[in-house]
Amino acid sequence: MITGRDVAERAGTSTAVVSYVFNNGPRNVSPATRQRVLDAAAELNYRPNVVAKALSAGRTASIGLIVPDIANSYFGELARAIEDAALDRDNLLLIGDSAMNAEQERLHMASFVDRRVDAVILVSLLDEPDISLFQQAGLPVVVLHPIDETKNVSSLTIDYEKAAHSATAHLLAHGYPSIGLLNGPGDSAGSRQHLRGFTQAMEEAGRPVTHVRSSSISRADAAETALAWLRESEHPRALYATTDEQAFGVLYAAYECGLSVPGDLAVVGFDGTAHSGFAVPPLATVKQPVAAIADRAMTLLVDLGGEETVHELFDFEFVPRASCGC
């Protein structure tokens, strides 16, 4: 393994000078000597110990991201956007996949504390996640879904309640006689806001709220729930699913039941994943501004050092497509 001593011998300098060059100080190095060190390092293919350098500065230049299910296309797209924003700032992103298991989420929290990441971005399984481990360790946290603002963490999210209202109102505008909500589990992040937005839109239209079901945030479970629902004689004419993954499960269930979309069943999703535009038929959805949220999270945690606590709402976009009847 090539070391700083090898570079120093090749460049005819001391190891201290090599350290000054790669750490930009604390002492100045003449341009000629600096170039000799850089040339020697290139010839030897020398790579400084980034971890040691970061620890000496009190940082690891690493950010932890916890998501409920990396196989979910939305969380995959979110992770990629955050990684791009992290790399732009010379930071490494470490991803913890909770795999829809609350205990695994807690273990990832503990692991990130033990590995001394500089900060954490959290998409929790739970509406009220326990972030005490991060707070005890003094780790800055940004949560990417609605959270109690009394907690001492930042949150970056769209207004789930307003978005649910918008999606439901769009289905109402089509004139469908009955509309259902396929929500996430009752204790999942955002489920209360989705229900409130859906209920408000229905009540404003003078419609009863009679079609509400829940499934886990997966295509398979949503498909199983929707299959049973759509086989009932009084199933809704249109469905708002609170994630695109659930909506994909509904589309599969409709196919299995011999129902055309949107002719027999209209469907709207939520998240705005790239996959939604290539469903059969293309899925109408609420699009979240993933890139903007990712960049803002890294600004708060890296550029501003996690010293500012904010609760910010981002704009969303309703994307009408064939599945809703547009």
CSV table of C-alpha atoms in Angstrom, one decimal:
chain,number,residue,atom,x,y,z
A,1,MET,CA,0.0,0.0,0.0
A,2,ILE,CA,1.4,3.4,-1.0
A,3,THR,CA,1.8,5.8,1.9
A,4,GLY,CA,2.5,9.4,2.4
A,5,ARG,CA,6.1,8.5,3.2
A,6,ASP,CA,6.6,6.9,-0.2
A,7,VAL,CA,5.3,10.1,-1.8
A,8,ALA,CA,7.7,12.2,0.3
A,9,GLU,CA,10.7,10.0,-0.7
A,10,ARG,CA,9.8,10.2,-4.4
A,11,ALA,CA,9.2,14.0,-4.2
A,12,GLY,CA,12.3,14.6,-2.1
A,13,THR,CA,10.3,16.3,0.7
A,14,SER,CA,9.2,15.4,4.2
A,15,THR,CA,6.0,13.6,5.1
A,16,ALA,CA,4.8,16.8,6.8
A,17,VAL,CA,5.0,18.6,3.5
A,18,VAL,CA,3.0,15.9,1.8
A,19,SER,CA,0.4,16.3,4.5
A,20,TYR,CA,0.3,20.1,4.0
A,21,VAL,CA,-0.3,19.6,0.3
A,22,PHE,CA,-3.2,17.2,0.6
A,23,ASN,CA,-4.8,18.9,3.6
A,24,ASN,CA,-4.3,22.5,2.2
A,25,GLY,CA,-2.3,23.5,5.3
A,26,PRO,CA,-1.8,24.4,8.0
A,27,ARG,CA,1.5,25.6,6.5
A,28,ASN,CA,2.0,27.0,3.0
A,29,VAL,CA,3.9,25.0,0.4
A,30,SER,CA,5.6,26.7,-2.5
A,31,PRO,CA,4.0,26.1,-5.9
A,32,ALA,CA,7.1,24.2,-7.2
A,33,THR,CA,7.2,21.9,-4.2
A,34,ARG,CA,3.4,21.3,-4.3
A,35,GLN,CA,3.7,20.3,-8.0
A,36,ARG,CA,6.5,17.8,-7.2
A,37,VAL,CA,4.4,16.2,-4.5
A,38,LEU,CA,1.3,16.0,-6.8
A,39,ASP,CA,3.4,14.5,-9.6
A,40,ALA,CA,4.9,12.0,-7.2
A,41,ALA,CA,1.5,11.1,-5.9
A,42,ALA,CA,0.2,10.6,-9.5
A,43,GLU,CA,3.2,8.4,-10.4
A,44,LEU,CA,2.6,6.2,-7.4
A,45,ASN,CA,-1.2,6.2,-7.6
A,46,TYR,CA,-1.3,7.5,-4.1
A,47,ARG,CA,-4.7,8.1,-2.5
A,48,PRO,CA,-4.9,9.9,0.9
A,49,ASN,CA,-6.7,8.3,3.8
A,50,VAL,CA,-9.9,10.1,3.4
A,51,VAL,CA,-11.4,8.6,6.6
A,52,ALA,CA,-8.5,9.7,8.8
A,53,LYS,CA,-8.5,13.1,7.2
A,54,ALA,CA,-12.2,13.5,7.9
A,55,LEU,CA,-12.0,12.2,11.5
A,56,SER,CA,-9.1,14.6,12.2
A,57,ALA,CA,-11.4,17.4,11.1
A,58,GLY,CA,-14.2,16.1,13.3
A,59,ARG,CA,-16.3,14.9,10.4
A,60,THR,CA,-16.7,11.7,8.4
A,61,ALA,CA,-18.1,13.4,5.2
A,62,SER,CA,-20.8,10.8,5.2
A,63,ILE,CA,-24.6,11.1,5.4
A,64,GLY,CA,-27.0,8.4,6.5
A,65,LEU,CA,-30.3,7.8,4.6
A,66,ILE,CA,-33.0,5.5,6.0
A,67,VAL,CA,-35.9,4.5,3.7
A,68,PRO,CA,-38.7,2.1,4.3
A,69,ASP,CA,-38.1,-0.1,1.2
A,70,ILE,CA,-35.4,0.5,-1.3
A,71,ALA,CA,-37.2,-1.8,-3.8
A,72,ASN,CA,-40.0,0.8,-3.9
A,73,SER,CA,-39.2,2.8,-7.0
A,74,TYR,CA,-39.9,6.1,-5.3
A,75,PHE,CA,-37.3,5.5,-2.6
A,76,GLY,CA,-34.8,4.3,-5.2
A,77,GLU,CA,-35.3,7.6,-7.1
A,78,LEU,CA,-35.1,9.6,-3.9
A,79,ALA,CA,-31.9,7.8,-2.9
A,80,ARG,CA,-30.3,8.5,-6.3
A,81,ALA,CA,-31.2,12.2,-6.1
A,82,ILE,CA,-29.8,12.5,-2.6
A,83,GLU,CA,-26.6,10.7,-3.6
A,84,ASP,CA,-26.2,13.1,-6.5
A,85,ALA,CA,-26.5,16.0,-4.1
A,86,ALA,CA,-24.1,14.4,-1.7
A,87,LEU,CA,-21.5,13.8,-4.3
A,88,ASP,CA,-21.7,17.4,-5.4
A,89,ARG,CA,-20.5,18.2,-1.9
A,90,ASP,CA,-17.8,15.5,-1.7
A,91,ASN,CA,-19.9,13.5,0.8
A,92,LEU,CA,-20.6,9.8,0.8
A,93,LEU,CA,-24.2,8.5,1.2
A,94,LEU,CA,-24.8,5.4,3.3
A,95,ILE,CA,-28.3,3.8,2.8
A,96,GLY,CA,-30.2,1.9,5.4
A,97,ASP,CA,-33.2,-0.1,4.0
A,98,SER,CA,-35.7,-0.8,6.8
A,99,ALA,CA,-37.4,-3.4,4.6
A,100,MET,CA,-40.8,-2.4,6.1
A,101,ASN,CA,-39.6,-3.5,9.5
A,102,ALA,CA,-39.7,-1.0,12.4
A,103,GLU,CA,-37.1,-2.9,14.4
A,104,GLN,CA,-34.7,-2.9,11.4
A,105,GLU,CA,-35.3,0.9,11.1
A,106,ARG,CA,-34.2,1.3,14.8
A,107,LEU,CA,-31.1,-0.9,14.1
A,108,HIS,CA,-30.1,1.4,11.2
A,109,MET,CA,-30.5,4.4,13.5
A,110,ALA,CA,-28.1,2.9,16.0
A,111,SER,CA,-25.7,1.8,13.3
A,112,PHE,CA,-25.5,5.3,11.8
A,113,VAL,CA,-24.8,6.7,15.3
A,114,ASP,CA,-22.1,4.1,15.8
A,115,ARG,CA,-20.5,4.8,12.4
A,116,ARG,CA,-20.3,8.5,13.2
A,117,VAL,CA,-22.1,9.8,10.2
A,118,ASP,CA,-22.3,13.6,10.1
A,119,ALA,CA,-26.1,13.7,9.7
A,120,VAL,CA,-29.2,11.6,8.8
A,121,ILE,CA,-32.0,11.9,6.3
A,122,LEU,CA,-35.0,9.9,7.5
A,123,VAL,CA,-38.0,8.5,5.7
A,124,SER,CA,-39.6,6.6,8.6
A,125,LEU,CA,-42.1,3.7,8.5
A,126,LEU,CA,-43.9,5.5,11.4
A,127,ASP,CA,-46.0,8.6,11.6
A,128,GLU,CA,-44.2,9.4,14.9
A,129,PRO,CA,-40.7,8.0,14.7
A,130,ASP,CA,-38.5,7.7,17.8
A,131,ILE,CA,-35.4,9.9,17.0
A,132,SER,CA,-34.0,10.0,20.5
A,133,LEU,CA,-30.9,8.1,19.5
A,134,PHE,CA,-30.0,10.8,17.0
A,135,GLN,CA,-30.8,13.6,19.5
A,136,GLN,CA,-28.7,12.0,22.2
A,137,ALA,CA,-25.8,11.8,19.8
A,138,GLY,CA,-26.2,15.4,18.7
A,139,LEU,CA,-26.8,14.3,15.0
A,140,PRO,CA,-28.7,16.7,12.8
A,141,VAL,CA,-31.7,15.0,11.2
A,142,VAL,CA,-33.9,16.0,8.2
A,143,VAL,CA,-37.2,14.1,8.0
A,144,LEU,CA,-38.8,13.8,4.5
A,145,HIS,CA,-42.5,13.5,5.5
A,146,PRO,CA,-44.9,15.3,7.8
A,147,ILE,CA,-43.7,15.2,11.5
A,148,ASP,CA,-44.7,16.9,14.7
A,149,GLU,CA,-43.0,20.3,14.5
A,150,THR,CA,-42.3,20.3,18.3
A,151,LYS,CA,-39.6,17.7,17.6
A,152,ASN,CA,-36.2,19.3,17.3
A,153,VAL,CA,-35.6,18.1,13.7
A,154,SER,CA,-36.0,19.6,10.3
A,155,SER,CA,-38.7,18.4,7.9
A,156,LEU,CA,-39.0,18.8,4.1
A,157,THR,CA,-42.2,17.6,2.5
A,158,ILE,CA,-45.1,18.5,0.4
A,159,ASP,CA,-48.5,19.1,2.0
A,160,TYR,CA,-49.9,15.6,2.0
A,161,GLU,CA,-53.3,16.7,3.1
A,162,LYS,CA,-53.6,19.3,0.3
A,163,ALA,CA,-52.2,16.8,-2.3
A,164,ALA,CA,-54.7,14.2,-1.2
A,165,HIS,CA,-57.5,16.8,-1.5
A,166,SER,CA,-56.3,17.7,-5.0
A,167,ALA,CA,-56.2,14.1,-6.2
A,168,THR,CA,-59.6,13.4,-4.8
A,169,ALA,CA,-61.1,16.6,-6.2
A,170,HIS,CA,-59.8,15.6,-9.6
A,171,LEU,CA,-61.6,12.3,-9.5
A,172,LEU,CA,-64.8,14.1,-8.3
A,173,ALA,CA,-64.6,16.4,-11.2
A,174,HIS,CA,-64.8,13.4,-13.5
A,175,GLY,CA,-68.2,12.7,-12.0
A,176,TYR,CA,-67.5,9.2,-10.7
A,177,PRO,CA,-70.4,8.1,-8.5
A,178,SER,CA,-68.2,6.6,-5.8
A,179,ILE,CA,-64.5,7.1,-4.9
A,180,GLY,CA,-62.4,5.1,-2.5
A,181,LEU,CA,-59.1,5.7,-0.6
A,182,LEU,CA,-56.4,3.0,-0.4
A,183,ASN,CA,-54.3,4.3,2.4
A,184,GLY,CA,-51.2,3.1,4.1
A,185,PRO,CA,-51.2,1.5,7.6
A,186,GLY,CA,-52.8,3.8,10.2
A,187,ASP,CA,-49.5,4.4,12.0
A,188,SER,CA,-47.5,5.0,8.8
A,189,ALA,CA,-46.0,8.4,7.8
A,190,GLY,CA,-48.5,10.6,6.1
A,191,SER,CA,-51.5,8.3,6.5
A,192,ARG,CA,-53.5,10.7,8.7
A,193,GLN,CA,-52.9,13.6,6.3
A,194,HIS,CA,-54.0,11.5,3.3
A,195,LEU,CA,-57.2,10.6,5.1
A,196,ARG,CA,-57.9,14.1,6.1
A,197,GLY,CA,-57.4,15.5,2.6
A,198,PHE,CA,-59.5,12.8,1.1
A,199,THR,CA,-62.3,13.2,3.6
A,200,GLN,CA,-62.4,17.0,3.2
A,201,ALA,CA,-62.7,16.8,-0.6
A,202,MET,CA,-65.5,14.2,-0.3
A,203,GLU,CA,-67.4,16.2,2.3
A,204,GLU,CA,-67.1,19.4,0.3
A,205,ALA,CA,-68.7,17.6,-2.6
A,206,GLY,CA,-71.5,16.3,-0.3
A,207,ARG,CA,-70.3,12.7,-0.8
A,208,PRO,CA,-70.2,10.1,2.0
A,209,VAL,CA,-66.8,8.7,3.0
A,210,THR,CA,-67.7,5.0,2.9
A,211,HIS,CA,-64.9,3.4,0.8
A,212,VAL,CA,-61.6,3.5,2.8
A,213,ARG,CA,-59.2,0.5,3.0
A,214,SER,CA,-55.5,0.2,4.0
A,215,SER,CA,-52.6,-1.9,2.8
A,216,SER,CA,-48.9,-2.0,3.4
A,217,ILE,CA,-46.8,0.1,1.0
A,218,SER,CA,-46.2,-2.6,-1.5
A,219,ARG,CA,-47.6,-3.7,-4.8
A,220,ALA,CA,-48.2,-7.3,-3.6
A,221,ASP,CA,-50.2,-6.3,-0.5
A,222,ALA,CA,-52.1,-3.5,-2.3
A,223,ALA,CA,-53.0,-6.0,-5.1
A,224,GLU,CA,-54.3,-8.5,-2.5
A,225,THR,CA,-56.4,-5.9,-0.8
A,226,ALA,CA,-57.7,-4.5,-4.0
A,227,LEU,CA,-58.6,-7.9,-5.4
A,228,ALA,CA,-60.9,-8.6,-2.5
A,229,TRP,CA,-62.3,-5.1,-2.6
A,230,LEU,CA,-63.0,-5.1,-6.4
A,231,ARG,CA,-64.7,-8.4,-6.2
A,232,GLU,CA,-67.3,-6.9,-3.9
A,233,SER,CA,-70.6,-5.8,-5.6
A,234,GLU,CA,-70.4,-2.3,-4.1
A,235,HIS,CA,-66.7,-1.5,-4.9
A,236,PRO,CA,-65.9,2.1,-5.7
A,237,ARG,CA,-65.8,3.4,-9.3
A,238,ALA,CA,-62.6,5.3,-8.7
A,239,LEU,CA,-59.6,4.8,-6.3
A,240,TYR,CA,-57.0,7.2,-4.9
A,241,ALA,CA,-54.0,5.2,-3.7
A,242,THR,CA,-51.5,6.9,-1.4
A,243,THR,CA,-48.4,5.6,-3.2
A,244,ASP,CA,-47.6,4.7,-6.8
A,245,GLU,CA,-46.6,1.3,-5.6
A,246,GLN,CA,-50.1,0.7,-4.2
A,247,ALA,CA,-51.6,2.1,-7.4
A,248,PHE,CA,-49.6,-0.4,-9.4
A,249,GLY,CA,-51.1,-3.1,-7.3
A,250,VAL,CA,-54.6,-1.8,-7.9
A,251,LEU,CA,-53.9,-1.8,-11.7
A,252,TYR,CA,-52.9,-5.5,-11.4
A,253,ALA,CA,-56.0,-6.3,-9.4
A,254,ALA,CA,-58.2,-4.6,-11.9
A,255,TYR,CA,-56.6,-6.7,-14.7
A,256,GLU,CA,-57.2,-9.9,-12.7
A,257,CYS,CA,-60.8,-8.9,-12.1
A,258,GLY,CA,-61.4,-8.2,-15.8
A,259,LEU,CA,-62.0,-4.5,-15.2
A,260,SER,CA,-60.7,-1.9,-17.7
A,261,VAL,CA,-58.9,1.2,-16.5
A,262,PRO,CA,-60.4,3.8,-16.6
A,263,GLY,CA,-63.5,2.4,-18.2
A,264,ASP,CA,-64.6,0.4,-15.2
A,265,LEU,CA,-62.2,1.7,-12.6
A,266,ALA,CA,-60.3,5.0,-12.5
A,267,VAL,CA,-57.0,5.1,-10.5
A,268,VAL,CA,-54.8,7.8,-9.2
A,269,GLY,CA,-51.5,7.3,-7.4
A,270,PHE,CA,-49.1,9.4,-5.3
A,271,ASP,CA,-45.3,10.1,-5.6
A,272,GLY,CA,-44.9,10.7,-9.3
A,273,THR,CA,-42.3,8.0,-10.0
A,274,ALA,CA,-40.7,7.7,-13.4
A,275,HIS,CA,-42.4,4.2,-13.6
A,276,SER,CA,-45.8,5.8,-13.3
A,277,GLY,CA,-45.6,7.1,-16.9
A,278,PHE,CA,-45.1,3.6,-18.3
A,279,ALA,CA,-47.8,1.7,-16.5
A,280,VAL,CA,-50.7,0.3,-18.5
A,281,PRO,CA,-52.5,2.6,-18.8
A,282,PRO,CA,-50.2,5.5,-17.8
A,283,LEU,CA,-50.8,6.3,-14.1
A,284,ALA,CA,-52.2,9.7,-13.0
A,285,THR,CA,-50.3,10.7,-9.9
A,286,VAL,CA,-49.3,13.4,-7.5
A,287,LYS,CA,-45.6,14.2,-8.3
A,288,GLN,CA,-43.2,15.1,-5.5
A,289,PRO,CA,-40.2,17.4,-6.4
A,290,VAL,CA,-37.6,14.8,-5.5
A,291,ALA,CA,-34.5,16.6,-6.8
A,292,ALA,CA,-35.4,19.9,-5.1
A,293,ILE,CA,-36.1,18.2,-1.7
A,294,ALA,CA,-32.8,16.2,-2.0
A,295,ASP,CA,-30.7,19.3,-2.7
A,296,ARG,CA,-32.4,21.3,0.1
A,297,ALA,CA,-31.7,18.4,2.5
A,298,MET,CA,-28.0,18.4,1.7
A,299,THR,CA,-27.9,22.2,1.9
A,300,LEU,CA,-29.2,22.1,5.4
A,301,LEU,CA,-27.0,19.2,6.6
A,302,VAL,CA,-23.7,19.9,4.7
A,303,ASP,CA,-23.6,23.5,3.5
A,304,LEU,CA,-25.2,24.9,6.7
A,305,GLY,CA,-23.8,22.2,9.0
A,306,GLY,CA,-27.1,21.1,10.4
A,307,GLU,CA,-27.3,24.1,12.6
A,308,GLU,CA,-30.7,25.4,11.2
A,309,THR,CA,-34.0,23.6,12.0
A,310,VAL,CA,-36.7,24.3,9.5
A,311,HIS,CA,-40.1,22.9,8.5
A,312,GLU,CA,-40.6,23.6,4.8
A,313,LEU,CA,-43.4,22.7,2.4
A,314,PHE,CA,-42.6,22.1,-1.3
A,315,ASP,CA,-45.0,22.5,-4.2
A,316,PHE,CA,-46.4,19.3,-5.8
A,317,GLU,CA,-47.8,18.7,-9.2
A,318,PHE,CA,-50.9,16.7,-10.1
A,319,VAL,CA,-50.1,14.8,-13.3
A,320,PRO,CA,-53.3,13.7,-15.2
A,321,ARG,CA,-53.0,10.6,-17.3
A,322,ALA,CA,-55.2,7.9,-18.9
A,323,SER,CA,-55.7,6.0,-15.6
A,324,CYS,CA,-57.9,8.7,-14.1
A,325,GLY,CA,-60.0,9.2,-17.3
A,326,CYS,CA,-58.1,12.1,-18.8
